mmCIF file of C-alpha atoms in Angstrom:
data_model
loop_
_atom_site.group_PDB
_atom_site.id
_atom_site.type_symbol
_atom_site.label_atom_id
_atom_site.label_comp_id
_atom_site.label_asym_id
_atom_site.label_seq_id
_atom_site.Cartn_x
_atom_site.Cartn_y
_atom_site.Cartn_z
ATOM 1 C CA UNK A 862 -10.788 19.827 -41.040
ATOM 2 C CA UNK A 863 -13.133 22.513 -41.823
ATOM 3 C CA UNK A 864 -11.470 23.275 -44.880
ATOM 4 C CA UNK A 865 -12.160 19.950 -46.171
ATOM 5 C CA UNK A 866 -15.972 20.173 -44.910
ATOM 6 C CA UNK A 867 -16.425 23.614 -47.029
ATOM 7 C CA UNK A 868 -14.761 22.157 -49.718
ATOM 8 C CA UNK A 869 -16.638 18.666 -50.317
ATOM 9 C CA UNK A 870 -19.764 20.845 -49.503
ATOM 10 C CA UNK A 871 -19.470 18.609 -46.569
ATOM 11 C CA UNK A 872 -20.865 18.956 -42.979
ATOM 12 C CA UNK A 873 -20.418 18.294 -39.760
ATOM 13 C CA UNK A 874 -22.638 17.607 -36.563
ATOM 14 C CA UNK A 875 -22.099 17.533 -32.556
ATOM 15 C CA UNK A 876 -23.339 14.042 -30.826
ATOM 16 C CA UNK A 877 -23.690 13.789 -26.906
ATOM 17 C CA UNK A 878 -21.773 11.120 -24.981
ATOM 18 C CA UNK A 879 -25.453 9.352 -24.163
ATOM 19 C CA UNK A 880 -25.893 8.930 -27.995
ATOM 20 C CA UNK A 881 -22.222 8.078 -28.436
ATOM 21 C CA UNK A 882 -22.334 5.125 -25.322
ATOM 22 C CA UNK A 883 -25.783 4.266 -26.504
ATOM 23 C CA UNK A 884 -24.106 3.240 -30.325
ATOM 24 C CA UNK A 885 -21.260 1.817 -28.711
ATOM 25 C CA UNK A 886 -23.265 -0.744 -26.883
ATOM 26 C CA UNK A 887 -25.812 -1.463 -29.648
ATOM 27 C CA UNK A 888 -22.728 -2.168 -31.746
ATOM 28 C CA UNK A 889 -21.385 -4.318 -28.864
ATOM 29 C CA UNK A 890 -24.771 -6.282 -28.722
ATOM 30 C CA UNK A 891 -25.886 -7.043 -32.582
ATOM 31 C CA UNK A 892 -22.653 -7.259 -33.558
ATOM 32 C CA UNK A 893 -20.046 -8.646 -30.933
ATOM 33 C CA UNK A 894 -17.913 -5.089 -31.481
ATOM 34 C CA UNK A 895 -15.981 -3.253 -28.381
ATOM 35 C CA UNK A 896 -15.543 -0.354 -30.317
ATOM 36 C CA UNK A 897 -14.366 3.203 -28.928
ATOM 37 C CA UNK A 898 -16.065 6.020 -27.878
ATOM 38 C CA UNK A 899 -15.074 7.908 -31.405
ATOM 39 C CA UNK A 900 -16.032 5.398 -33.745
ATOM 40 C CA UNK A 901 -19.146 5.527 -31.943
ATOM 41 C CA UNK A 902 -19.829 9.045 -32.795
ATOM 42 C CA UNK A 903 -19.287 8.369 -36.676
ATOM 43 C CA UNK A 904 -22.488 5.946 -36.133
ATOM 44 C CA UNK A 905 -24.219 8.245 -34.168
ATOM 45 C CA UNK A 906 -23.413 11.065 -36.725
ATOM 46 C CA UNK A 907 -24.560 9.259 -39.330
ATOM 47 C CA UNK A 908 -27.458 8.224 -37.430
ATOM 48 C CA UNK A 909 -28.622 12.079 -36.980
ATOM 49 C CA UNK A 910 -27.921 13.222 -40.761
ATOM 50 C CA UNK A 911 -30.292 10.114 -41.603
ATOM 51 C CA UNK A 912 -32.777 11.297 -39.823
ATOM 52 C CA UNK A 913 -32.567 14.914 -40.974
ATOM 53 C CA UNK A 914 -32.806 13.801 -44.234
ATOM 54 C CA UNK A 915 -29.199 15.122 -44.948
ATOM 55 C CA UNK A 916 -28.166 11.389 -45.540
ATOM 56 C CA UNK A 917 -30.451 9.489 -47.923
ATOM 57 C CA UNK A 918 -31.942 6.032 -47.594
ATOM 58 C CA UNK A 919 -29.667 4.796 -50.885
ATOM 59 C CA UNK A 920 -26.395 6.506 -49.984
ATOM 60 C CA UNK A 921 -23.069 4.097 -48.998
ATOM 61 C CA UNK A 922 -21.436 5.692 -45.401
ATOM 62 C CA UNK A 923 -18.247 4.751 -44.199
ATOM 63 C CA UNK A 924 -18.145 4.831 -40.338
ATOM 64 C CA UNK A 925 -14.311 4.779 -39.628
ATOM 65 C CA UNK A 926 -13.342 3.137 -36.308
ATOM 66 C CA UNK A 927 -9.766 3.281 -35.443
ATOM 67 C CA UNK A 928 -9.238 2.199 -31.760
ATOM 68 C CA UNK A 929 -10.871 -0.429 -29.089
ATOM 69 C CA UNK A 930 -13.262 -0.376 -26.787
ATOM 70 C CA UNK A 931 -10.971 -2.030 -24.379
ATOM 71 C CA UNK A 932 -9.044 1.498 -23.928
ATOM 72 C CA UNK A 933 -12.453 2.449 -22.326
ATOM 73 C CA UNK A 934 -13.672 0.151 -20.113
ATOM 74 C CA UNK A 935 -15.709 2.353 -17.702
ATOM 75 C CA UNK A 936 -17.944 3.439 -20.837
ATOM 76 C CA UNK A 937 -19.725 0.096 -20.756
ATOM 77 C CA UNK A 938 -21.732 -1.769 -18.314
ATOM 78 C CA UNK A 939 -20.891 -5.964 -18.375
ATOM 79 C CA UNK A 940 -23.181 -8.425 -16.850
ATOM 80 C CA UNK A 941 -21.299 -11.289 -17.396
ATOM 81 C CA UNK A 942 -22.574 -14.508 -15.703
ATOM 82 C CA UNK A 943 -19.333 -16.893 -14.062
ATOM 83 C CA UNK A 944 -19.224 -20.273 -12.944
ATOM 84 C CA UNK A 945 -18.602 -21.055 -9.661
ATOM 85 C CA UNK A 946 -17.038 -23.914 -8.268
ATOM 86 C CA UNK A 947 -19.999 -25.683 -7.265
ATOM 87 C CA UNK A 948 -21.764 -25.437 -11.105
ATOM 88 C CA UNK A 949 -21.867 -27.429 -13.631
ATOM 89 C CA UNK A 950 -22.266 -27.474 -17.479
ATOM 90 C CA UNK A 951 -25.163 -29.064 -19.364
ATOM 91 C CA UNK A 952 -25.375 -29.367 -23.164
ATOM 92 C CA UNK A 953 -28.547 -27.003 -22.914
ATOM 93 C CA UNK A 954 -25.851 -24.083 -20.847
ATOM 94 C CA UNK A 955 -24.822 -23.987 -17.408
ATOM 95 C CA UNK A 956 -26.895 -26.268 -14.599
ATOM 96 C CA UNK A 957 -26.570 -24.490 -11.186
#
């Protein structure tokens, strides 16, 4: 891998696991994506070379995901509101 990086005058950086969990569930949110924990870090690579000014506003990135968020499920937090047996549903959402 570093081969490659010296050779495409490349570069790499380090990201946290709060960045990369932070990126995984903004992608979850605005997007409706469970991605995993690595394809996370591409975003919040790219993220920190934008902001360096190593990545430029007009330049194309390809963030690469290649597995699911569902291998992961402790890295997110759900709040995911059920219906009991007493509810019902309204046109407007659920009536409790």
């Amino acid at each position: 891998m570093l081969e490659a990086i010296y050779q495409s005058g490349g570069c790499a950086v380090a990201v946290d696991d709060k960045e990369v969990l932070h990126e995984q569930q903004q992608l979850a949110r605005q997007e409706g994506l469970f991605i995993c924990p690595e394809g996370a870090a591409t975003l919040a690579a790219s993220r920190q070379l934008k902001e360096s000014g190593w990545l430029g506003e007009a330049e194309l990135v390809v963030a690469i995901n290649t597995g699911t968020g569902l291998k992961y499920p402790e890295t997110v937090e759900v709040s995911v509101p059920t219906l009991q047996p007493e509810d019902s549903l309204s046109a407007s959402g659920v009536r409790v």
